PDB file of C-alpha atoms and ligand atoms in Angstrom:
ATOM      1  CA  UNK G   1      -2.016  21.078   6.317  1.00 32.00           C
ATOM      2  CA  UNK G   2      -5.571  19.208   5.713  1.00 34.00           C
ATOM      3  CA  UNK G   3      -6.355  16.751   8.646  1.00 37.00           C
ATOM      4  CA  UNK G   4      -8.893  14.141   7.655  1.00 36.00           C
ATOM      5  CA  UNK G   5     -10.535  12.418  10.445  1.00 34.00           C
ATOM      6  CA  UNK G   6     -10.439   8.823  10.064  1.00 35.00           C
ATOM      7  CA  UNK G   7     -13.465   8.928  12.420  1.00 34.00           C
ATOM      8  CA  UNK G   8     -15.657  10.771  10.187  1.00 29.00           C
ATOM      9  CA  UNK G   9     -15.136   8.781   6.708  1.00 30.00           C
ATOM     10  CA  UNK G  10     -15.046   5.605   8.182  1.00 33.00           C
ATOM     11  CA  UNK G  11     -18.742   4.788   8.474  1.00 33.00           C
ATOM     12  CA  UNK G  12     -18.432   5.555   4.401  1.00 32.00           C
ATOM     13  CA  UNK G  13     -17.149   1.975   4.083  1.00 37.00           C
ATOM     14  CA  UNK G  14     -20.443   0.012   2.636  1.00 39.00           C
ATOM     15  CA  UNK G  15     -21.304  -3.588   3.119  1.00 51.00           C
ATOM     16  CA  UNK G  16     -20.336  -3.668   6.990  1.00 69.00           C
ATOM     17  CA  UNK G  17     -22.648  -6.239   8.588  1.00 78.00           C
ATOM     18  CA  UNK G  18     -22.586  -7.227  12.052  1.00 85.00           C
ATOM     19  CA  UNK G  19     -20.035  -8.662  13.645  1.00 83.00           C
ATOM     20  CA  UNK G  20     -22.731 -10.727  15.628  1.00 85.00           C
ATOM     21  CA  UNK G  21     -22.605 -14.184  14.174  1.00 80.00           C
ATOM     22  CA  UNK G  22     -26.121 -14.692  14.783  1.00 84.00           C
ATOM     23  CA  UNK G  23     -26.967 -11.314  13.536  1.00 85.00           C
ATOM     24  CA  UNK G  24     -27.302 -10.495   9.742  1.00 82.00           C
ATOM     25  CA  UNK G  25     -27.752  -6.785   9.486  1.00 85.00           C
ATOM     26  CA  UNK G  26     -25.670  -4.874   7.266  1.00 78.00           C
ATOM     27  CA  UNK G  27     -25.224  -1.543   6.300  1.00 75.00           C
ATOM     28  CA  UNK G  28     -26.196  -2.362   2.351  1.00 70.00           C
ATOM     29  CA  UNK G  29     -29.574  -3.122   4.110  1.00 75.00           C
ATOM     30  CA  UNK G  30     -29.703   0.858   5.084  1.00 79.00           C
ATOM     31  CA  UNK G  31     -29.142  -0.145   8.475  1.00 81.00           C
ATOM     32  CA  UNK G  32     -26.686   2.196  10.612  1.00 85.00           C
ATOM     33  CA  UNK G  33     -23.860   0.363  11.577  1.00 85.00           C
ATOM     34  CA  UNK G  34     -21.207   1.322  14.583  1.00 88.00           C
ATOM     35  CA  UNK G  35     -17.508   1.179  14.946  1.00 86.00           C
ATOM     36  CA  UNK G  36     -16.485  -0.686  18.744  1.00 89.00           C
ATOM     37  CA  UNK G  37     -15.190   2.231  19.883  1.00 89.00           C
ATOM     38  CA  UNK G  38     -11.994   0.764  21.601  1.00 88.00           C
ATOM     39  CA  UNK G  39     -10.618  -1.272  18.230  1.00 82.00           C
ATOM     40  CA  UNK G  40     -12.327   0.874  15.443  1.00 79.00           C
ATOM     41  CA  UNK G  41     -12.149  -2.134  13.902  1.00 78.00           C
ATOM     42  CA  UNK G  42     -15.546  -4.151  13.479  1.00 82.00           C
ATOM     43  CA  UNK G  43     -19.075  -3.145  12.976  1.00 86.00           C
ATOM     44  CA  UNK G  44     -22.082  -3.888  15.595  1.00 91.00           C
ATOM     45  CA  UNK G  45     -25.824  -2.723  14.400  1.00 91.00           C
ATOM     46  CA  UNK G  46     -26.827  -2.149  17.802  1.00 94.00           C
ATOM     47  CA  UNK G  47     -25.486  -1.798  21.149  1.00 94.00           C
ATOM     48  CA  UNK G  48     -27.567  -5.310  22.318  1.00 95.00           C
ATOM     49  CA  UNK G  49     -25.873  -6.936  19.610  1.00 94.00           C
ATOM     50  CA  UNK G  50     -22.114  -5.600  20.579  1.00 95.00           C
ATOM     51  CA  UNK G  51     -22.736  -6.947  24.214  1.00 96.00           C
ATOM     52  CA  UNK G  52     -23.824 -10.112  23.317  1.00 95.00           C
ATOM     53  CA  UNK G  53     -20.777 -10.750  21.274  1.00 91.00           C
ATOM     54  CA  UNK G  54     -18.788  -9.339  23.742  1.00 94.00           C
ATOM     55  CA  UNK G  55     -16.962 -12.544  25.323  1.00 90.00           C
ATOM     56  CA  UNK G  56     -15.821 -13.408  21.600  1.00 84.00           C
ATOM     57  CA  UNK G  57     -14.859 -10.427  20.593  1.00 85.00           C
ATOM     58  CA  UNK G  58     -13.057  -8.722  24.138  1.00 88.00           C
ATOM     59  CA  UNK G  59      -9.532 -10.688  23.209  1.00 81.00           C
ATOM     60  CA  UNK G  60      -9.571  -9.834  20.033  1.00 78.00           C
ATOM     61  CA  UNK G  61     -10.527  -6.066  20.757  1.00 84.00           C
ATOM     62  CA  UNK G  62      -8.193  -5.363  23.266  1.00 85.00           C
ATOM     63  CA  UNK G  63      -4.912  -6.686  21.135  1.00 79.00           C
ATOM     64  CA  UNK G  64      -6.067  -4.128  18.606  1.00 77.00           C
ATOM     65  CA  UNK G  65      -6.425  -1.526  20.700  1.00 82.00           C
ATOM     66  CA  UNK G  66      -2.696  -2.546  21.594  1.00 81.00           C
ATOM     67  CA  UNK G  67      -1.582  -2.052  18.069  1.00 77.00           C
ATOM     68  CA  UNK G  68      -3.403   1.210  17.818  1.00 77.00           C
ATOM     69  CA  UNK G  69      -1.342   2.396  21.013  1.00 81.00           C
ATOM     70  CA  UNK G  70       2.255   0.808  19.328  1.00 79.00           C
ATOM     71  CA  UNK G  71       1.707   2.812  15.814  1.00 77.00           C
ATOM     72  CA  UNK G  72       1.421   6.034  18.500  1.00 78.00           C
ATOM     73  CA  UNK G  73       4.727   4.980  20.152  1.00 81.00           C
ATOM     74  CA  UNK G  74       7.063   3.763  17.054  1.00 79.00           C
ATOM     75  CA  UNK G  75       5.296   7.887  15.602  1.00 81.00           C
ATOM     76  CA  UNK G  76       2.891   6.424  13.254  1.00 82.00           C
ATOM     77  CA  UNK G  77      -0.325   7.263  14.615  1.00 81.00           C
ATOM     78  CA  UNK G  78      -0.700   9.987  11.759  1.00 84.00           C
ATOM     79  CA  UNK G  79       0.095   7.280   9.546  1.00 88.00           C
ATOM     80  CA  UNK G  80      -2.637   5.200  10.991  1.00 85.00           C
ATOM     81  CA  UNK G  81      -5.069   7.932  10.382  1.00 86.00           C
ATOM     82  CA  UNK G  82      -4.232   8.415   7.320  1.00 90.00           C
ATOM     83  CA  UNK G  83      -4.495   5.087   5.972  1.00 90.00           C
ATOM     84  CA  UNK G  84      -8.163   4.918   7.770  1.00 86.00           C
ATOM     85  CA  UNK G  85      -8.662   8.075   5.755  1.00 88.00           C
ATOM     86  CA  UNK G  86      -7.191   6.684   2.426  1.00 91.00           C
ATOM     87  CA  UNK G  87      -9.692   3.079   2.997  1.00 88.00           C
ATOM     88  CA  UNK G  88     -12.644   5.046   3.541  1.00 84.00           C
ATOM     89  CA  UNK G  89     -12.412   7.191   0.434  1.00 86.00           C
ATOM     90  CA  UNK G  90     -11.943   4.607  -1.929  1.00 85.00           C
ATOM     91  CA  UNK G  91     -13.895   1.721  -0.594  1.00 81.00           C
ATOM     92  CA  UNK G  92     -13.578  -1.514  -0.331  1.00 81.00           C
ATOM     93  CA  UNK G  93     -14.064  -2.540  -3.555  1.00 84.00           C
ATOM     94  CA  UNK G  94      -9.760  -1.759  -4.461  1.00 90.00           C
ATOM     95  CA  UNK G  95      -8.369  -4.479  -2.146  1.00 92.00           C
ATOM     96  CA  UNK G  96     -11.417  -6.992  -3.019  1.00 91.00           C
ATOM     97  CA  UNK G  97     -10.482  -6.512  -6.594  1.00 90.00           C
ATOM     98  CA  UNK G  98      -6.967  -7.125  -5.564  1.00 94.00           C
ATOM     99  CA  UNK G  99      -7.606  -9.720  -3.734  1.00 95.00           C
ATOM    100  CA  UNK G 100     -10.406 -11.500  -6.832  1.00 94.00           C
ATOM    101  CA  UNK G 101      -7.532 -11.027  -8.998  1.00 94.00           C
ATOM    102  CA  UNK G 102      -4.036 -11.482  -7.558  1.00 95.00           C
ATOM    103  CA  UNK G 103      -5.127 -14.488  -5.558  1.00 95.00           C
ATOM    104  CA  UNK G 104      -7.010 -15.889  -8.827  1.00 94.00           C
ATOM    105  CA  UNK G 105     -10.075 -17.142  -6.514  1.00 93.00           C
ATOM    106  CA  UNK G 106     -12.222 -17.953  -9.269  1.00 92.00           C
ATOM    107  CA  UNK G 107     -10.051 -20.719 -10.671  1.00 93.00           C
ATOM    108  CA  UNK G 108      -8.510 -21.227  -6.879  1.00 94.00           C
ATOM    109  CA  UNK G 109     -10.943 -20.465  -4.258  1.00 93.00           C
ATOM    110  CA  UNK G 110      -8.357 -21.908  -1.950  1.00 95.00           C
ATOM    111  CA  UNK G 111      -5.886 -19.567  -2.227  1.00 96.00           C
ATOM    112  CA  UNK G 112      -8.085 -17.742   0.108  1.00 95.00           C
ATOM    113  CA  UNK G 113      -6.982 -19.518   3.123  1.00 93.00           C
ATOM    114  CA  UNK G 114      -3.276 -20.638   1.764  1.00 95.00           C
ATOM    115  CA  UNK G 115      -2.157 -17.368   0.421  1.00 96.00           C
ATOM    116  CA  UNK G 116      -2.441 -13.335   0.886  1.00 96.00           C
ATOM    117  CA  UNK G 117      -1.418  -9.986  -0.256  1.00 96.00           C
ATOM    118  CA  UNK G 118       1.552  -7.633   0.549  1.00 96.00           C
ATOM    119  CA  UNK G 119       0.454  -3.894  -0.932  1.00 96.00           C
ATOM    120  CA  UNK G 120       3.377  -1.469  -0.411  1.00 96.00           C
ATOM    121  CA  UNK G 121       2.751   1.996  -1.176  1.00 96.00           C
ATOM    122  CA  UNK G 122       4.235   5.293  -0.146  1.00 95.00           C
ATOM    123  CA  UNK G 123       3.619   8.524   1.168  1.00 94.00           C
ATOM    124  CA  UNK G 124       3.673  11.548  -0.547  1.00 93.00           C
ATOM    125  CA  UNK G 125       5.940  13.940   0.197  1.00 88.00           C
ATOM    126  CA  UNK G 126       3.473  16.657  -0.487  1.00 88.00           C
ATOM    127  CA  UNK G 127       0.433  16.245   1.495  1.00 85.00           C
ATOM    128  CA  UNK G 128      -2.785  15.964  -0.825  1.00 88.00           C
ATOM    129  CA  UNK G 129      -5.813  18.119  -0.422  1.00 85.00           C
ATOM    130  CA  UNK G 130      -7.639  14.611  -0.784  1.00 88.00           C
ATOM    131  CA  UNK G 131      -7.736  11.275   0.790  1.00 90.00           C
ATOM    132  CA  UNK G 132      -7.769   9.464  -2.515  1.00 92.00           C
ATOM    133  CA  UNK G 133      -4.418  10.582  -3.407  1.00 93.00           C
ATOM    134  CA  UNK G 134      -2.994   9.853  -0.242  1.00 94.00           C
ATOM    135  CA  UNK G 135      -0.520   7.176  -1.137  1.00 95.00           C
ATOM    136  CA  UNK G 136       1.803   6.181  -4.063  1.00 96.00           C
ATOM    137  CA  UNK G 137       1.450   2.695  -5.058  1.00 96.00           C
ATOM    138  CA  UNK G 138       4.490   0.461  -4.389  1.00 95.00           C
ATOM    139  CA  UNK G 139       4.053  -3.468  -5.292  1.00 96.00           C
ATOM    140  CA  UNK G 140       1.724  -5.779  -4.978  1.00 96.00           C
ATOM    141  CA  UNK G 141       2.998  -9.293  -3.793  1.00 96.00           C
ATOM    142  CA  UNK G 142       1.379 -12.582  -3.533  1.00 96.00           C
ATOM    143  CA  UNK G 143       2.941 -15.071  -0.868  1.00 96.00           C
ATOM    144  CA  UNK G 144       2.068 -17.978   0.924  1.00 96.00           C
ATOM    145  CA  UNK G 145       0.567 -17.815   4.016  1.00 94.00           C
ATOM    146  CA  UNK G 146       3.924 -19.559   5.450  1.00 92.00           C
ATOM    147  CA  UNK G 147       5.620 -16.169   4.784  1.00 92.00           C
ATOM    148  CA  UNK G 148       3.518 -14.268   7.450  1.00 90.00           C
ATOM    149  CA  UNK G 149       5.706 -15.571  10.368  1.00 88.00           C
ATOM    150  CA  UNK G 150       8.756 -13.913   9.015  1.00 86.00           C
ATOM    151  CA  UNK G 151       7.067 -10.414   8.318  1.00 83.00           C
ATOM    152  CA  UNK G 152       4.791 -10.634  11.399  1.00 79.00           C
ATOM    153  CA  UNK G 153       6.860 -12.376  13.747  1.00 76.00           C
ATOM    154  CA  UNK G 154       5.001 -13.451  16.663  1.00 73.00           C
ATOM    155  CA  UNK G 155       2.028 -11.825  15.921  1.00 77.00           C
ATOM    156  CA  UNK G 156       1.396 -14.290  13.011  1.00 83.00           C
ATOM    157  CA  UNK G 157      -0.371 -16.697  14.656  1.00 83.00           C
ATOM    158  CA  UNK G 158      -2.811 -14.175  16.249  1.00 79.00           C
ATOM    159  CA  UNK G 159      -3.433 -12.449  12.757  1.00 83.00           C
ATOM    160  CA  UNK G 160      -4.086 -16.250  11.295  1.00 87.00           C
ATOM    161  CA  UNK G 161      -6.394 -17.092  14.459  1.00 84.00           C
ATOM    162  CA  UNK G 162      -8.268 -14.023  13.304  1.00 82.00           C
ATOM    163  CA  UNK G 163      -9.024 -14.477   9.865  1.00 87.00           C
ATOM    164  CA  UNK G 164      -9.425 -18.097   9.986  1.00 88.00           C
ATOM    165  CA  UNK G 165     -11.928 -17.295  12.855  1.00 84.00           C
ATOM    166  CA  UNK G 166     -13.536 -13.935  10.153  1.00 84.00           C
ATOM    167  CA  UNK G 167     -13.626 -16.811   7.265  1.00 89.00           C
ATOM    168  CA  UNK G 168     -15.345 -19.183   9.256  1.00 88.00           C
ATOM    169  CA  UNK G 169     -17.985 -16.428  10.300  1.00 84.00           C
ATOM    170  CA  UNK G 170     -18.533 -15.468   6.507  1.00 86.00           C
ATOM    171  CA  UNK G 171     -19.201 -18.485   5.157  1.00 89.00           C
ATOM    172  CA  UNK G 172     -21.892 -19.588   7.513  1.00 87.00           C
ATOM    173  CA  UNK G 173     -23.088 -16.229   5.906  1.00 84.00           C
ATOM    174  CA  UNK G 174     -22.947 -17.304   2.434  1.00 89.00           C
ATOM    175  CA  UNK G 175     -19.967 -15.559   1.549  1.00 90.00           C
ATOM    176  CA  UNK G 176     -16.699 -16.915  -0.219  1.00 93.00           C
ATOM    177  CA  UNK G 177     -14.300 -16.183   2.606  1.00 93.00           C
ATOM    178  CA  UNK G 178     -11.918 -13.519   4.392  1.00 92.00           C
ATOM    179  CA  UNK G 179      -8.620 -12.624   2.214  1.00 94.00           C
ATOM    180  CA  UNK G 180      -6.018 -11.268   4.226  1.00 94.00           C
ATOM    181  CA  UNK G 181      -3.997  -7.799   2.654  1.00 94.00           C
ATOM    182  CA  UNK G 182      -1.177  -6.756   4.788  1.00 92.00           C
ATOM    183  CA  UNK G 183      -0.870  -3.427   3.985  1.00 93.00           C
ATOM    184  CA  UNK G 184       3.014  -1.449   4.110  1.00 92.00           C
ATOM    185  CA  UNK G 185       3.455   2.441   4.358  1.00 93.00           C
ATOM    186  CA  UNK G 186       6.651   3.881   4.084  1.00 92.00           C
ATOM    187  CA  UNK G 187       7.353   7.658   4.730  1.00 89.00           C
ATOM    188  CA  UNK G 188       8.699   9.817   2.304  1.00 84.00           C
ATOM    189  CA  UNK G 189      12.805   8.562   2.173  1.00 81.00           C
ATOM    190  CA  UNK G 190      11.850   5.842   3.962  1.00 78.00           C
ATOM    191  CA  UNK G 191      12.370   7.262   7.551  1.00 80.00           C
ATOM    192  CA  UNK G 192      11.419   5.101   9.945  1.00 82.00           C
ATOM    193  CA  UNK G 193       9.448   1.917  10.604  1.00 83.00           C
ATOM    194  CA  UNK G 194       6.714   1.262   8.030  1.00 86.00           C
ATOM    195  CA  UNK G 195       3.218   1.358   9.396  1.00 87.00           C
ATOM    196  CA  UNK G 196       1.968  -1.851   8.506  1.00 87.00           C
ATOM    197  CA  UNK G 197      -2.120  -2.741   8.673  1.00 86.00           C
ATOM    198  CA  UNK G 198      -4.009  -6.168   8.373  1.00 86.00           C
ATOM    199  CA  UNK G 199      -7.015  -5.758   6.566  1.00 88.00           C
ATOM    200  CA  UNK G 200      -9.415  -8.828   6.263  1.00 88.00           C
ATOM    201  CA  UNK G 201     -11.024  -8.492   3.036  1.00 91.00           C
ATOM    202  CA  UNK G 202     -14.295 -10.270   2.784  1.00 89.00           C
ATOM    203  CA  UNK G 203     -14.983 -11.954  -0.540  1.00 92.00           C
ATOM    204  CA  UNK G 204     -18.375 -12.878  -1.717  1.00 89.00           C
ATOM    205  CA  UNK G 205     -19.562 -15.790  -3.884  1.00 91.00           C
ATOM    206  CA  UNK G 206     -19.786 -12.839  -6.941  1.00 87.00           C
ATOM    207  CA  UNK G 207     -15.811 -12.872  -7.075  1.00 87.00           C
ATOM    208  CA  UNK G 208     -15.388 -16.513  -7.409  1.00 89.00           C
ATOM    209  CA  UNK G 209     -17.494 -16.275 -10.564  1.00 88.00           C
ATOM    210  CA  UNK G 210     -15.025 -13.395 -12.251  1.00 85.00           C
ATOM    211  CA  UNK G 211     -13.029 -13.926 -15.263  1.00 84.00           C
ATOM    212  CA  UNK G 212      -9.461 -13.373 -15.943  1.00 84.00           C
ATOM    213  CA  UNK G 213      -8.440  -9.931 -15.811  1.00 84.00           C
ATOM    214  CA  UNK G 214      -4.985  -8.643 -17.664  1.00 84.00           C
ATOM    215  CA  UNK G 215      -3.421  -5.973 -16.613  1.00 88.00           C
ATOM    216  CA  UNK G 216      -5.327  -6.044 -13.051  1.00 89.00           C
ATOM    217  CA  UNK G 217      -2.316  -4.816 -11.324  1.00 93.00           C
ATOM    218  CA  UNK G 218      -1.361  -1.730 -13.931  1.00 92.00           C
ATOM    219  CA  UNK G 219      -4.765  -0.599 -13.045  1.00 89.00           C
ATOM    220  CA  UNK G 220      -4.609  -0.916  -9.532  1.00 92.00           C
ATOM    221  CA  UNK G 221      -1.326   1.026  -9.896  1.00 94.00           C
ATOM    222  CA  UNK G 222      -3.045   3.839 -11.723  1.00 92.00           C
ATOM    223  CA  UNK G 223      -5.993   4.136  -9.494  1.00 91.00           C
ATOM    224  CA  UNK G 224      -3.543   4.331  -6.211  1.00 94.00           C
ATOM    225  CA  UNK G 225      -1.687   6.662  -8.018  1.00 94.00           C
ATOM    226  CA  UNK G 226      -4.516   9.182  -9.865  1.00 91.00           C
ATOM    227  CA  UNK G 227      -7.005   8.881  -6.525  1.00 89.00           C
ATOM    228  CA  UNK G 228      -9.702   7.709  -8.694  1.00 79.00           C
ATOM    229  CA  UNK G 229     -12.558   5.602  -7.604  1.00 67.00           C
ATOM    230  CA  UNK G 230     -12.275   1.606  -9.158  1.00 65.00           C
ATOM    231  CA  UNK G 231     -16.078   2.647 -10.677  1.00 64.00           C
ATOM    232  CA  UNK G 232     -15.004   5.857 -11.937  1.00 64.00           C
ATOM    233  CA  UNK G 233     -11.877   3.959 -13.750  1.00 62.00           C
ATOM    234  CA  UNK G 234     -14.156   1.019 -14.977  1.00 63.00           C
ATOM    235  CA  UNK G 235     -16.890   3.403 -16.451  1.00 65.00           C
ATOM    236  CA  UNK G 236     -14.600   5.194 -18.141  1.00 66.00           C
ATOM    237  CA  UNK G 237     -13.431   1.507 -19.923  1.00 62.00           C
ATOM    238  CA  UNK G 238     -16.614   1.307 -20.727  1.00 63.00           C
ATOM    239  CA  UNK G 239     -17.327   4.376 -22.626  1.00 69.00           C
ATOM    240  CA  UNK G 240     -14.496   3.710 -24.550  1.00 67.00           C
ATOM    241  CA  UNK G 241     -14.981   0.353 -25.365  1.00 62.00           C
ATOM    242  CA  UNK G 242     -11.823  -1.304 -23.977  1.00 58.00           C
ATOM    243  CA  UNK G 243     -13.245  -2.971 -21.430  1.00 53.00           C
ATOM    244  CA  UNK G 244     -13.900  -6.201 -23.151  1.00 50.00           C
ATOM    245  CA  UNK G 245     -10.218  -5.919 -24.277  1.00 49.00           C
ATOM    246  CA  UNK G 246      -9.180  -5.939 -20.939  1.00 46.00           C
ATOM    247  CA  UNK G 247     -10.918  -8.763 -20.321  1.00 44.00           C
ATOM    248  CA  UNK G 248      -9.996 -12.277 -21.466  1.00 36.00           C
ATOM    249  CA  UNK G 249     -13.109 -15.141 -21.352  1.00 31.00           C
ATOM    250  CA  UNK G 250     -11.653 -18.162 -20.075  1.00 24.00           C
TER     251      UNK G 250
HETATM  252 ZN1   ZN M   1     -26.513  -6.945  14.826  1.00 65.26          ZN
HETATM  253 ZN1   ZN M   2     -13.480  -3.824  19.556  1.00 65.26          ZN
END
């Protein structure tokens, strides 16, 4: 069975910048950026900038840490390493161009903050020999943010405290905003509770100035589904000349 270390494909994920307010780094800028080792889940460029965000960040850190140790209990922790696996190998441009599109930023920029994604997908009953064809795509849902107390329950307000906290951050970077995607994985059958992720997805001013996109979510379903890269699938558009089809000029 091929493992894939979520560990050692995770520092693949571009445009990481500090999670220091203060601090502007990124990893676009070549810099190296670091996982906090306890939540795996936000970047620091250096150590002096991790311990000065330290008070801010320690609550935070420590109730993801506490997630990481439930997905081990309810079985899931292969799951989890998986999906870290799966993220990493296509990048983050698939759930930003979910996100630009199913939340329709660039005529509603607000939908940001009042709205998010639920991507279901499934996994394979045969294990792939890549990361990219890790999952079977499921749906994609838009809700309203109102929705996330009855699939969270009473970690809602926690997840909410979070991003509103990430979008605030962003912005006083010059960015659009944080997105949320709560991500569903169900087993093979559907044995077992789904491991469920919430991914902040970071949108920049570029994705407010989009234009409508048909068939957005047929394509996302395809590139779930074939493991391709988003560029590989856009080039190939491209070549072909159906790329301004796709796209409608509002
Ligand atoms: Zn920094
Ligand atoms: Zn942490």
């Amino acid at each position: 069975m091929p493992k894939y270390s979520a560990e050692s494909v995770t520092h693949k994920i571009t445009e990481h910048s500090c999670k220091l307010p203060a601090c502007s780094n990124s990893k676009l800028q070549g810099k190296v950026m670091r996982l906090c080792a306890q939540c795996k889940s936000v970047h620091y460029c250096s150590t002096d900038c991790q311990r000065a965000d330290w008070p801010n960040h320690k609550q935070l850190c420590k109730r993801l840490a506490a997630a990481r140790d439930t997905e081990e209990s309810e079985g899931n922790g292969d799951l989890a390493e998986d999906f870290a696996a799966w993220q990493a190998a296509m990048g983050p441009l698939l759930l930003t161009w979910i996100c630009t599109y199913g939340l329709t930023v660039y005529r509603h920029p607000e939908n940001i903050r009042t709205k998010f994604i639920f991507l279901s997908l499934k996994a394979r009953a045969e294990r792939p020999f890549t990361p990219l064809k890790m999952f079977e795509y499921g749906s994609i849902t838009v809700l309203d943010m109102s929705a996330l107390d009855g699939l969270l329950g009473g970690s809602a307000q926690d997840i909410k405290d979070h991003i509103s906290e990430s979008d605030k951050q962003v912005k006083a970077k010059g960015k659009a905003g944080t997105a949320l995607v709560i991500v569903s994985v169900k087993r093979p059958g559907g044995s077992g509770p789904p491991f469920v992720r919430v991914v902040p997805v970071v949108l920049r001013m570029e994705e407010l100035a989009q234009d409508e996109f048909m068939g957005w979510e047929n394509m996302a379903k395809d590139i779930i589904n074939e493991g391709r890269s988003i560029k590989h699938r856009v080039a190939k558009l491209e070549k072909s000349g159906q790329l301004e089809d796709a796209i409608v000029r509002m």
